[in-house]
Coordinates of C-alpha atoms and ligand atoms in Angstrom, one line a residue:
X185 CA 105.9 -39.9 19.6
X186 CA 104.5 -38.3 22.7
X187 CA 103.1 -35.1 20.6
X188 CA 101.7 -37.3 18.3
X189 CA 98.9 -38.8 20.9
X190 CA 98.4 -34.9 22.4
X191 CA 94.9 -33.7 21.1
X192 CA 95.3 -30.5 19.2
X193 CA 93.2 -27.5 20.8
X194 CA 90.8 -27.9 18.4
X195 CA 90.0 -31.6 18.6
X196 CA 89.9 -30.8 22.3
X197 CA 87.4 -28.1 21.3
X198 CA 85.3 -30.7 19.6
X199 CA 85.1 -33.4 22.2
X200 CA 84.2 -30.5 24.3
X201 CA 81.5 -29.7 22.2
X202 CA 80.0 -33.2 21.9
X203 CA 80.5 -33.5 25.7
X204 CA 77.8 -30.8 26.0
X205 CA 75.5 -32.5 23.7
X206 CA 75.6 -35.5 26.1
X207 CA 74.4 -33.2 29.1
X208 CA 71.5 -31.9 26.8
X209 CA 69.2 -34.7 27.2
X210 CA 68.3 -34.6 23.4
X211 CA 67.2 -37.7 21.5
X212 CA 69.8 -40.0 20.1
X213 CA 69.0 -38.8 16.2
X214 CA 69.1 -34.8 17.0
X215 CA 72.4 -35.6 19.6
X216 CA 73.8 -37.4 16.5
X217 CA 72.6 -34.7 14.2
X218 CA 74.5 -32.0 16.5
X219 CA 77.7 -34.1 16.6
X220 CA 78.2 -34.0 12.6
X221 CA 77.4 -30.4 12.6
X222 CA 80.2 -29.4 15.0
X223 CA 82.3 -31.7 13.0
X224 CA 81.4 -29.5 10.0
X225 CA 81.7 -26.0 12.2
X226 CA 85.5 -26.9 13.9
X227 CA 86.7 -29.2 11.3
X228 CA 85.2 -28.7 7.9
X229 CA 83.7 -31.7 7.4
X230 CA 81.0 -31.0 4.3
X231 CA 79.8 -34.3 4.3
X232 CA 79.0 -36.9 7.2
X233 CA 77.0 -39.9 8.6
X234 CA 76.3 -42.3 11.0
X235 CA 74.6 -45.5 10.2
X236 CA 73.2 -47.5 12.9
X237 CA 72.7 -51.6 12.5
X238 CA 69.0 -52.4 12.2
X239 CA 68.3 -55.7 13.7
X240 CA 64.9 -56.1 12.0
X241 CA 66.5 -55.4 8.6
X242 CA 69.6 -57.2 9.1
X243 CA 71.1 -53.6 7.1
X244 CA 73.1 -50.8 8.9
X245 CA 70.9 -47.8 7.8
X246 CA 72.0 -44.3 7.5
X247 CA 69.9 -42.8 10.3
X248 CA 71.1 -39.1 10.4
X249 CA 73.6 -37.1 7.7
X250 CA 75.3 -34.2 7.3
X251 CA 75.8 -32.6 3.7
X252 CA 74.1 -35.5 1.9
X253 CA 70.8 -35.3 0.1
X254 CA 67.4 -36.8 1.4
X255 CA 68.1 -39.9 -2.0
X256 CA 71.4 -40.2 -1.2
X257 CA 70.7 -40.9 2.3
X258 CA 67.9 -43.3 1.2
X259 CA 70.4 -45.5 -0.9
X260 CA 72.6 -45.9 2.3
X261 CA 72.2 -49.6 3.1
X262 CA 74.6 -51.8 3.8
X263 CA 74.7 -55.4 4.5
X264 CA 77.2 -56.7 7.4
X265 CA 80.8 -56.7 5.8
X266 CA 79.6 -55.2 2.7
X267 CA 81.8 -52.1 1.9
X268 CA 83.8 -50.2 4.1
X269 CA 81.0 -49.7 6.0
X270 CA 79.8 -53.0 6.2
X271 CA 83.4 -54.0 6.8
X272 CA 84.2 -51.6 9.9
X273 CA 80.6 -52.8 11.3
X274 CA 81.9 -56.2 11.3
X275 CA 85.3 -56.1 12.0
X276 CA 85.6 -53.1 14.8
X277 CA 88.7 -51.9 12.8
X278 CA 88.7 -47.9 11.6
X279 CA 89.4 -47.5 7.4
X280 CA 90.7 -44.4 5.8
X281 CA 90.6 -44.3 2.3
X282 CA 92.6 -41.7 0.4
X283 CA 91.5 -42.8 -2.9
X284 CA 88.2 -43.2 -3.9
X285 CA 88.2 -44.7 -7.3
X286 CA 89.3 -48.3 -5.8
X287 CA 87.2 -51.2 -5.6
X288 CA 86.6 -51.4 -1.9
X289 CA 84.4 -48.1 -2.1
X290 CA 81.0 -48.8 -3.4
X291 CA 79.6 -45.4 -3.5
X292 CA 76.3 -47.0 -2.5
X293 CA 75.2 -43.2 -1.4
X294 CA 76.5 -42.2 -5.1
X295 CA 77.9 -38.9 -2.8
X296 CA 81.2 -39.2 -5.2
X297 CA 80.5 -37.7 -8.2
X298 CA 79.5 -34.4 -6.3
X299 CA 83.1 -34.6 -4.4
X300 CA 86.3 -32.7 -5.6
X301 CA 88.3 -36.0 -5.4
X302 CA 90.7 -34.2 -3.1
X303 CA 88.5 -36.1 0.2
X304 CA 89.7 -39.1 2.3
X305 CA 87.0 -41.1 3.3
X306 CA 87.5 -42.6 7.1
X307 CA 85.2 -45.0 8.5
X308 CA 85.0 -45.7 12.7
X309 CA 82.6 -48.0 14.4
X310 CA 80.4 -46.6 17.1
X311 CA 81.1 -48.3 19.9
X312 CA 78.6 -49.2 23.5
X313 CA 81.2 -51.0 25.6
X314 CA 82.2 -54.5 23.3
X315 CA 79.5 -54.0 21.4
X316 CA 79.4 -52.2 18.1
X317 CA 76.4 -50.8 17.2
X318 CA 77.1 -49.4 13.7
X319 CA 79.6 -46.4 12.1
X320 CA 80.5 -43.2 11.8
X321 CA 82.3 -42.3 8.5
X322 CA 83.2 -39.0 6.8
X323 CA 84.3 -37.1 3.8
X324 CA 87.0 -35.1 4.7
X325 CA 90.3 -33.3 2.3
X326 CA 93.5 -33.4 4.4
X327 CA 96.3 -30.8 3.6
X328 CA 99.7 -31.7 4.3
X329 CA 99.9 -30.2 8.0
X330 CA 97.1 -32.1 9.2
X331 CA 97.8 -35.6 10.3
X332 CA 95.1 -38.6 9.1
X333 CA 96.2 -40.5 12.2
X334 CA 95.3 -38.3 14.4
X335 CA 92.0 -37.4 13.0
X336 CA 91.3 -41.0 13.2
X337 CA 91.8 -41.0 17.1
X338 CA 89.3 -38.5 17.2
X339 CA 86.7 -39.9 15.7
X340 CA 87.0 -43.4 17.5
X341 CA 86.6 -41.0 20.5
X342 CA 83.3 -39.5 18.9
X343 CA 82.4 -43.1 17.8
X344 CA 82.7 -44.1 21.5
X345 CA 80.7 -40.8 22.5
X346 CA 77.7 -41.3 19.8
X347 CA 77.2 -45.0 21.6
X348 CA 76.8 -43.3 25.0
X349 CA 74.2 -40.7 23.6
X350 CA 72.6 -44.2 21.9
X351 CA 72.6 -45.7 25.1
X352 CA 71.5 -42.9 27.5
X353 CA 68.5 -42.8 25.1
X354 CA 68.1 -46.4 25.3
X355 CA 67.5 -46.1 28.7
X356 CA 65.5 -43.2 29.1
X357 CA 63.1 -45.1 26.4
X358 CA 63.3 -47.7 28.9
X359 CA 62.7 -46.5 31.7
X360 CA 60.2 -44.1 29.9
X361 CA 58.6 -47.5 28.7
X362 CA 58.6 -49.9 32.1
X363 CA 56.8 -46.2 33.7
X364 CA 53.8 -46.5 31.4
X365 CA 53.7 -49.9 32.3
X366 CA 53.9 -49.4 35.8
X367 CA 50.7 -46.7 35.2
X368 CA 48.9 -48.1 33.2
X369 CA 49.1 -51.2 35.5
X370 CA 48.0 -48.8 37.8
X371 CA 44.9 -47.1 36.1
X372 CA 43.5 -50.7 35.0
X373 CA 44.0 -51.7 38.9
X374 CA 42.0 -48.7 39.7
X375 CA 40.0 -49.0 37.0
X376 CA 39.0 -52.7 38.2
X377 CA 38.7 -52.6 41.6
X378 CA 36.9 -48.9 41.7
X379 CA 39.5 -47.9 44.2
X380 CA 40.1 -43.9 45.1
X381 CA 42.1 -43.0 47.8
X382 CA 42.4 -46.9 49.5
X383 CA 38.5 -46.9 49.6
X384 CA 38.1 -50.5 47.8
X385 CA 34.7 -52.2 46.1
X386 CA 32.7 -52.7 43.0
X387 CA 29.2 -53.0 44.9
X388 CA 27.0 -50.0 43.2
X389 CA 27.1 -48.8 46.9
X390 CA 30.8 -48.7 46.7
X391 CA 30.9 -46.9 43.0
X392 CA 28.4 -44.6 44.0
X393 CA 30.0 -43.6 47.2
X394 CA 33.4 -43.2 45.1
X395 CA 31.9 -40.7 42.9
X396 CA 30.6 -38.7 45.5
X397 CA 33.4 -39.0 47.2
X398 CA 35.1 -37.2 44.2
X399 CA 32.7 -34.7 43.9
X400 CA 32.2 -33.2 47.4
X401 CA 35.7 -33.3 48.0
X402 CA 35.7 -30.3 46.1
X403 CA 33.7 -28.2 47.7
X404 CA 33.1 -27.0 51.4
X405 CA 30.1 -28.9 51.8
X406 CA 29.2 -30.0 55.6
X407 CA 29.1 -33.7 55.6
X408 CA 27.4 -36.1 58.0
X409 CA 28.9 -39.8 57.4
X410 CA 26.5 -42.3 58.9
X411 CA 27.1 -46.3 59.0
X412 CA 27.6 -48.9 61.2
X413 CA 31.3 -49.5 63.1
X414 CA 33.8 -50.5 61.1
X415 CA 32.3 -49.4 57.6
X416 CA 34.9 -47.1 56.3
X417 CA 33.9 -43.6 58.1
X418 CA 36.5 -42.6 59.2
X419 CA 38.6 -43.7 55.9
X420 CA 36.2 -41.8 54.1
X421 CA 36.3 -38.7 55.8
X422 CA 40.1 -38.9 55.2
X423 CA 39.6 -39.2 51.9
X424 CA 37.7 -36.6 51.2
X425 CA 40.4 -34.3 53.0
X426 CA 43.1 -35.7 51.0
X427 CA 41.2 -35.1 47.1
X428 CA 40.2 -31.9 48.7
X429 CA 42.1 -28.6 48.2
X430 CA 42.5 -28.5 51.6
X431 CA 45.0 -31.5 51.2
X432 CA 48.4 -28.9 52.4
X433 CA 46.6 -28.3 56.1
X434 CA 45.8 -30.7 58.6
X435 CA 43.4 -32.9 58.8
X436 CA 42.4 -33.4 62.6
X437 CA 40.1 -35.9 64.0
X438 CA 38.3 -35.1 67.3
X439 CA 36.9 -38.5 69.0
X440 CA 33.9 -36.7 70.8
X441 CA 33.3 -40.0 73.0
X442 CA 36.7 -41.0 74.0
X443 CA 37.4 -37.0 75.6
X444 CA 36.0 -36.8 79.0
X445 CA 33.2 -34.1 78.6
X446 CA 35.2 -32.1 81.0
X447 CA 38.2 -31.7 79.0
X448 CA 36.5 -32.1 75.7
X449 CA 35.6 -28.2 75.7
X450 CA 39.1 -27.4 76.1
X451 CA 40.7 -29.8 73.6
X452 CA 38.1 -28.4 70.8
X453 CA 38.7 -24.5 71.4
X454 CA 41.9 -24.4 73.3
X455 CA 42.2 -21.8 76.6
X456 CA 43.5 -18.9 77.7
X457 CA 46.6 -18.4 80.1
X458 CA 44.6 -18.3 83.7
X459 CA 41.2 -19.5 82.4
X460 CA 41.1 -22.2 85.2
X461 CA 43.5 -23.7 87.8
X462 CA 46.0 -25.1 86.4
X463 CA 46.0 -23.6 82.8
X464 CA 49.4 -21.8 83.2
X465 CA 49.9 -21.5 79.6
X466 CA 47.2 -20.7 76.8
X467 CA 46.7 -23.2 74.6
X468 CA 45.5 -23.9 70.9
X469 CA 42.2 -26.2 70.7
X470 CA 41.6 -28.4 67.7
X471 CA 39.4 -26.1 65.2
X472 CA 42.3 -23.4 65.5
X473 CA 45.1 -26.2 64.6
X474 CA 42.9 -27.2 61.7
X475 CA 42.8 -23.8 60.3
X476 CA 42.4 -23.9 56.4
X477 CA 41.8 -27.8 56.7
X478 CA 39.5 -30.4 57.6
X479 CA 37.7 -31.2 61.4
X480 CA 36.8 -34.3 61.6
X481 CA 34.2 -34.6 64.3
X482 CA 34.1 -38.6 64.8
X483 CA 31.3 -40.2 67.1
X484 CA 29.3 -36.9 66.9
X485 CA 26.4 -38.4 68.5
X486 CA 28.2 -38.4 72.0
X487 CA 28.7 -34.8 71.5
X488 CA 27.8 -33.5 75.2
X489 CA 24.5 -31.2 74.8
X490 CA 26.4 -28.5 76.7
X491 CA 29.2 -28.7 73.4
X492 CA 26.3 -27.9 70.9
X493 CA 25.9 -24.9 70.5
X494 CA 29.2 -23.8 70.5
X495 CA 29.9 -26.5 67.6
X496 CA 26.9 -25.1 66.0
X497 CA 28.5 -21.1 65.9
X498 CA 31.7 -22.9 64.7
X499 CA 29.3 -23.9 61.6
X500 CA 27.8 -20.7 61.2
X501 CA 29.7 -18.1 61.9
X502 CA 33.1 -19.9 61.3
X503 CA 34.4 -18.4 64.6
X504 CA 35.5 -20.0 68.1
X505 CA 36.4 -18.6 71.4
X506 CA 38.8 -20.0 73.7
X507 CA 38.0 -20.7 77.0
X508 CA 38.9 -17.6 79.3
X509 CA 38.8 -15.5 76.4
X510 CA 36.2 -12.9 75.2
X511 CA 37.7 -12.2 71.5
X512 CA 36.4 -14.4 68.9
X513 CA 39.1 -16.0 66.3
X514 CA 38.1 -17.0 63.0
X515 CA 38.6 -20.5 61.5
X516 CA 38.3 -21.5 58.0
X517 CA 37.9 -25.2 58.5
X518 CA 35.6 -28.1 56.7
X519 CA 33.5 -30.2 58.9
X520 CA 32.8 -34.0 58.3
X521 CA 31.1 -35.3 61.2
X522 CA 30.4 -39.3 61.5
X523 CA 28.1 -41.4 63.9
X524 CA 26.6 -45.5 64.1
X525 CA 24.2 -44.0 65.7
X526 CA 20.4 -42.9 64.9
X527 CA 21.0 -39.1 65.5
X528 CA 17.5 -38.1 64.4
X529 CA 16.8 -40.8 67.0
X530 CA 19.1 -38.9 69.7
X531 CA 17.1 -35.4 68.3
X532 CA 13.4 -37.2 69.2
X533 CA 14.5 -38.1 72.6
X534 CA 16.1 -34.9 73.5
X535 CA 20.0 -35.9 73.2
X536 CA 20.9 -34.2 70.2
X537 CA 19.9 -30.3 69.0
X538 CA 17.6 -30.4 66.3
X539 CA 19.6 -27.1 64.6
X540 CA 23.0 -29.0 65.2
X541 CA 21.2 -31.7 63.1
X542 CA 20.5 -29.8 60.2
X543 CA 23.7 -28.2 60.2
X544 CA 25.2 -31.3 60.4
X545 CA 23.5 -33.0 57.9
X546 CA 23.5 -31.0 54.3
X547 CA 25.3 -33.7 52.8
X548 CA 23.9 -37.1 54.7
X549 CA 26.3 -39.9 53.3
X550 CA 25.5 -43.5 54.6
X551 CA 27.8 -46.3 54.2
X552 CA 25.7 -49.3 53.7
X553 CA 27.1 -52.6 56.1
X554 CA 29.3 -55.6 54.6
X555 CA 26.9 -57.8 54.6
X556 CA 24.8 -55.5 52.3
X557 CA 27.3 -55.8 49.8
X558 CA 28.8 -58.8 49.9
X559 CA 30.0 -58.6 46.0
X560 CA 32.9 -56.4 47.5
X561 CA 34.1 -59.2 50.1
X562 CA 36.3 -60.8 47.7
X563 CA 37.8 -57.6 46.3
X564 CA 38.6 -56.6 50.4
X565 CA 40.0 -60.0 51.1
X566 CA 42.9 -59.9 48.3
X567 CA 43.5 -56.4 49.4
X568 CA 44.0 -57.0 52.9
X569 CA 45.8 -60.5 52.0
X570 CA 48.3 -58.3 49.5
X571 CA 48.8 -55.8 52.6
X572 CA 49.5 -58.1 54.8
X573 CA 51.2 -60.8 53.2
X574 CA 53.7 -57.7 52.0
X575 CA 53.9 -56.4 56.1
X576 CA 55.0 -59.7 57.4
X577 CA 56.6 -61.3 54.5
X578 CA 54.8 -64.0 53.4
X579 CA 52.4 -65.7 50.4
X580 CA 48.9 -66.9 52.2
X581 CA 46.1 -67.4 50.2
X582 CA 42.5 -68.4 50.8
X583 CA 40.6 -71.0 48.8
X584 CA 37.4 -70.4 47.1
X585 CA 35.5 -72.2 49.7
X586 CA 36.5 -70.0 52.6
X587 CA 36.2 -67.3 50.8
X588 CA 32.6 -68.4 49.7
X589 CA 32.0 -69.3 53.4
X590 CA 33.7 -65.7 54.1
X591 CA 31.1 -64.1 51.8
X592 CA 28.3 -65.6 53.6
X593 CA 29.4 -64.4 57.4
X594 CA 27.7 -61.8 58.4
X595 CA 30.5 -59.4 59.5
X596 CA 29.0 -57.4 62.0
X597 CA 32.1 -55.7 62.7
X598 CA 32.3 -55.3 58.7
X599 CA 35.6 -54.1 56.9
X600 CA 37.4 -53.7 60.3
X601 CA 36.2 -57.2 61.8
X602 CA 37.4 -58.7 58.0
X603 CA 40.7 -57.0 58.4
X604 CA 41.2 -58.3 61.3
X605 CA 40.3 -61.7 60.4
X606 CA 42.8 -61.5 57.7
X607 CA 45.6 -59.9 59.2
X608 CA 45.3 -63.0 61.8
X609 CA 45.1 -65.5 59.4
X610 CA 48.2 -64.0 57.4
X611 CA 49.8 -64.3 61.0
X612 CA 49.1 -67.8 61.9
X613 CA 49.1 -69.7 58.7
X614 CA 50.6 -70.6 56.0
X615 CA 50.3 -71.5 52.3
X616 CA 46.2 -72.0 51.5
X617 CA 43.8 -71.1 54.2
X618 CA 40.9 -73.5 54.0
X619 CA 37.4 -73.6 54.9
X620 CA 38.7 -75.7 58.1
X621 CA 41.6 -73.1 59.2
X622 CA 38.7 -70.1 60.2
X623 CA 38.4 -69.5 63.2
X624 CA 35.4 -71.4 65.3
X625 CA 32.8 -68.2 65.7
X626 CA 32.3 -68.1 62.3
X627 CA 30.7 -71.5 62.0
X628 CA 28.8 -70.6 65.1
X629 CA 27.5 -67.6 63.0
X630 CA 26.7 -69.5 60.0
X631 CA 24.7 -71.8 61.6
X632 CA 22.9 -70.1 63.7
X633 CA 19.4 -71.3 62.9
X634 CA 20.0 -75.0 63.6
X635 CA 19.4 -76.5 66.9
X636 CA 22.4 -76.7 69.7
X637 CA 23.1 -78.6 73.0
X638 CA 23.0 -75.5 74.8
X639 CA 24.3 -76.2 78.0
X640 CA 27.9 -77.0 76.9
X641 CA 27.8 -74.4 74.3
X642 CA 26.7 -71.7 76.5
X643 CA 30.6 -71.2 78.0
X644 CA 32.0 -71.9 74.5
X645 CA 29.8 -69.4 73.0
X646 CA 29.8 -67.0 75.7
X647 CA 34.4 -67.1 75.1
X648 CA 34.0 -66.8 71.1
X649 CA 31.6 -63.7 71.0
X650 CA 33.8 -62.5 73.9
X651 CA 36.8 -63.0 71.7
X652 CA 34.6 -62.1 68.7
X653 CA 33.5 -58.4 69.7
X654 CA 37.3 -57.9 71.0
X655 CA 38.4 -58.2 68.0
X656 CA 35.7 -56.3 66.4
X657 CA 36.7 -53.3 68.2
X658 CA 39.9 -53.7 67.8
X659 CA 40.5 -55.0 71.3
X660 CA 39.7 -51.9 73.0
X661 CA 38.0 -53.6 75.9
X662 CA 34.9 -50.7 76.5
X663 CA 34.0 -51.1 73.2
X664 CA 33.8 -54.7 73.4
X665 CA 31.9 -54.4 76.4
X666 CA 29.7 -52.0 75.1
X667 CA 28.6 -54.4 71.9
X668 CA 28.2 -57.3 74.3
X669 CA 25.8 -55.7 77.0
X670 CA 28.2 -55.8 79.7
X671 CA 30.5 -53.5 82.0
X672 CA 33.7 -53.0 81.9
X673 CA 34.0 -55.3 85.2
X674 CA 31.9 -57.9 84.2
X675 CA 33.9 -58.2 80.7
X676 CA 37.0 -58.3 82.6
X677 CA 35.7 -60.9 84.9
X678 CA 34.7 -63.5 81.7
X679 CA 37.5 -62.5 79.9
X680 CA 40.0 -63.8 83.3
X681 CA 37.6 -66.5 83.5
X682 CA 38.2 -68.2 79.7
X683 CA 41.8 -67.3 79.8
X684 CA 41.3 -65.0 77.0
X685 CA 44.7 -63.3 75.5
X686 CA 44.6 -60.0 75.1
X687 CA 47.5 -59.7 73.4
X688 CA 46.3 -59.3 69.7
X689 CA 48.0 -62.0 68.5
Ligands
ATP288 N1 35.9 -49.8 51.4 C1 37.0 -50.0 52.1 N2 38.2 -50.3 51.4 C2 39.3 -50.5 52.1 N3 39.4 -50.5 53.4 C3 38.3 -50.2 54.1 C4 37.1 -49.9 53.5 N4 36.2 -49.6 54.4 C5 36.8 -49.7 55.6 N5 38.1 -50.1 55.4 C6 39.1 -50.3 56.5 O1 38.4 -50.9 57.6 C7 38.9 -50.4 58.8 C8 37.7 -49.7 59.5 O2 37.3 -48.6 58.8 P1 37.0 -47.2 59.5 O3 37.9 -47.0 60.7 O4 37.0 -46.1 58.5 O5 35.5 -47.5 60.0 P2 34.5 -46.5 60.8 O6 33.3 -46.6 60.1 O7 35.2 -45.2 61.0 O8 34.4 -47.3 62.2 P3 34.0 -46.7 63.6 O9 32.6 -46.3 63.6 O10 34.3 -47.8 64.6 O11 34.9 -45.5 63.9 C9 40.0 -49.4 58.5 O12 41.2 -50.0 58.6 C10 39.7 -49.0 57.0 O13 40.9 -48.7 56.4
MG289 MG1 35.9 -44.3 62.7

């Protein structure tokens, strides 16, 4: 008995054959169509089907044949339990039929009167796990060597094989199906919000900057990005790098007021070995680590007027020289400068160089402030609530009278000062955020034109805008200083005095 369940070289021959199939990534109707031709090519099978149950139709269907004309495959329909085929579908159980002329075969195909009579007809379901998902049956003339068990094993092993090609296509369809759902999700998200690159809005400012966004990122154009803090600049100016094909190098940013003008010649063009005590080592400045991508020059109004001109050969020549060094290197990098402040201002009173200025300035792009747009508050506020809900795990919201009250603050320190306000909110609430839950400067701000008992509101005021600018610079304490008119010291002093946290949270 233990011959009897050995495969013969050729059925292992086959089952090797239908294994490769598998690893082919076809569709399920050319895998199955493969299948029945090797079973023709290794084991002479001249005719062949497989016949798949159609929910919708309540019918198994012949869905691909071997050997059988296009009508004959057209009359293959079976009801469940009708036939052999209908019977093996509904039962699970293989049938081999050495006779043809009984009852039990329908010849619903009408294949039989083209047959010799000599064939055995065998019938095996097609098997995904319990589930059977319709049948495999064949024509096929046995001589007396050959035995019909055996061939019957085989085939419940194709059966079981077709099912895994049905079901590998199944989920390729699937996950074929749930991706252009994802994307196209995507696209109308895009789409409605008027989003490129994480730069969010629908005002016409917004759309308009968007498209030029899109279109100088493609070029080399020198771009001067002007706007009040916290408009999107620097976001911007990262954008462009990122649509642009400059994408592979690096982007650098060079904060021209936060280097100390000593150093800030160094850090831009690097040094030579020796070129001053101390620099024991030469050393790469930022244009020559940018090579082939983007500088950002950020704050370029604070640009020290000694600086200039050597930023303005950068721009027209395209070549820097390190300190300590008399050879020139070339750099092939793209220049987006960005300033709040009035630079033909700083050109009238003698800060800026006019030529730097024009240099700068090809492409002028100016971001208009929040409160100039206020159509894109709403669209900001469920992006920053969906950010960061998703960082710290949880589900605020905002009604629509603090977002209408939202929509009516003037946000001074625009999208930064809104982020901020949200990501605080998302922090220390929970569930809806009402009018009542924002914090106290804001209905300072919004009613600013009505009368107040001013000496007991001085202090109060004095702590919120303290707090208020802090947070609109992102605590960074000389900023805050800077927006409220005071020094550092005398910032410090207040913010000891009203017990002020610095700790962002
Ligand atoms: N349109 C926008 N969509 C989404 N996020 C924005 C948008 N504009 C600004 N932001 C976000 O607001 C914050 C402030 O923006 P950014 O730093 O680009 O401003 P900036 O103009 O460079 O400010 P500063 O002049 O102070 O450098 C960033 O976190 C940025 O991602
Ligand atoms: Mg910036």
């Amino acid at each position: 008995m233990e011959t009897k369940r050995q495969l013969s070289t050729r059925e292992v021959t086959i089952i090797n054959e239908v294994a490769k199939i598998l690893s082919k990534g076809m569709n399920f109707l050319e895998s199955a169509g493969e299948v029945l031709k090797i079973l023709y090519s290794f084991w002479d099978v001249k005719y062949s089907y497989v016949a798949l149950y159609r929910k919708d139709l309540k019918l198994l269907k012949i869905v691909k044949a071997f050997g059988l004309k296009e009508e004959e495959v057209e009359r293959g329909l079976f009801k469940r339990g009708e036939g052999i085929i209908g019977k093996v579908y509904k039962s699970g159980v293989p049938v081999v039929l050495s006779d043809l002329s009984t009852n039990s075969y329908l010849n619903r195909t009408g294949l039989k009167e083209r047959l010799e009579g000599s064939e055995s007809f065998i019938a095996v379901p097609i098997r995904i796990g319990g589930e059977i998902i319709g049948v495999l049956a064949l024509f096929k003339s046995f001589d007396k060597k050959e035995s019909v068990e055996k061939a019957v094993e085989l085939l419940i092993i194709l059966g079981t094989m077709i099912g895994m090609l049905y079901k590998l296509e199944e989920r390729i369809n699937m996950e074929r199906q749930e991706w252009e759902e994802e994307k196209k999700a995507l696209t109308q998200a895009l789409g409605k919000k008027y989003s490129l690159e994480g730069i969010i809005g629908r005002s016409v400012a917004i759309k308009n900057l968007i498209d030029l966004v899109e279109r100088v990122s493609q070029t080399d154009i020198t771009l001067l990005l002007t706007g009040e803090s916290g408009t999107g600049k620097s976001l911007i100016a990262k954008a462009i790098h990122f649509l642009s094909h400059r994408k592979e190098k690096p982007f650098v940013t060079i904060n021209c007021s936060a280097i100390p003008e000593a150093l800030l010649e160094a850090e831009l063009f690097g040094y030579e070995k020796g070129a001053f005590t101390g620099a024991y080592t030469s050393k790469k400045g930022k244009f020559e680590i940018a090579n082939g991508g983007t500088v950002f020059l950020d704050e370029i109004g604070d640009m020290p007027l000694s600086l200039q001109p050597k930023i303005l050969r950068v721009l027209q020549e395209k070549e820097i020289e390190k300190l300590g060094s008399e050879r020139s290197i070339k750099v092939d990098v793209r220049i987006i400068s960005a300033t709040n402040k009035d630079l033909r201002q700083l050109v009238q009173k003698g800060d800026f160089r006019e030529d730097l200025y024009y240099r700068l300035s090809v492409l002028p792009i100016h971001i208009p402030p929040l409160r100039e747009r206020k159509e894109d508050i709403p669209l900001l506020v469920d992006h920053f609530l969906n950010t960061f809900n998703q960082k710290y795990s949880k589900n605020v919201k905002i009604d629509a009278k603090a977002l209408e009250l939202m929509m009516e603050y003037p946000w001074y320190g625009n999208v930064r000062e809104l982020e901020n306000t949200i990501e605080r909110l998302v922090i220390l609430k929970d569930g809806i955020v009402k009018e009542s839950d924002l914090p106290s400067y804001f209905f300072v701000e919004l009613s600013r034109d009505e009368p107040r008992n001013l000496p007991s509101v001085i202090e109060l005021t004095e702590r919120e805008e303290i707090i208020k600018a802090l947070e609109r610079t992102g605590y960074v304490k000389s900023r805050a200083a800077k927006l409220l008119g005071y020094t550092l010291r005398q910032l410090d002093y207040r913010i000891r005095k009203y017990g002020i946290s610095l700790k962002k949270f």
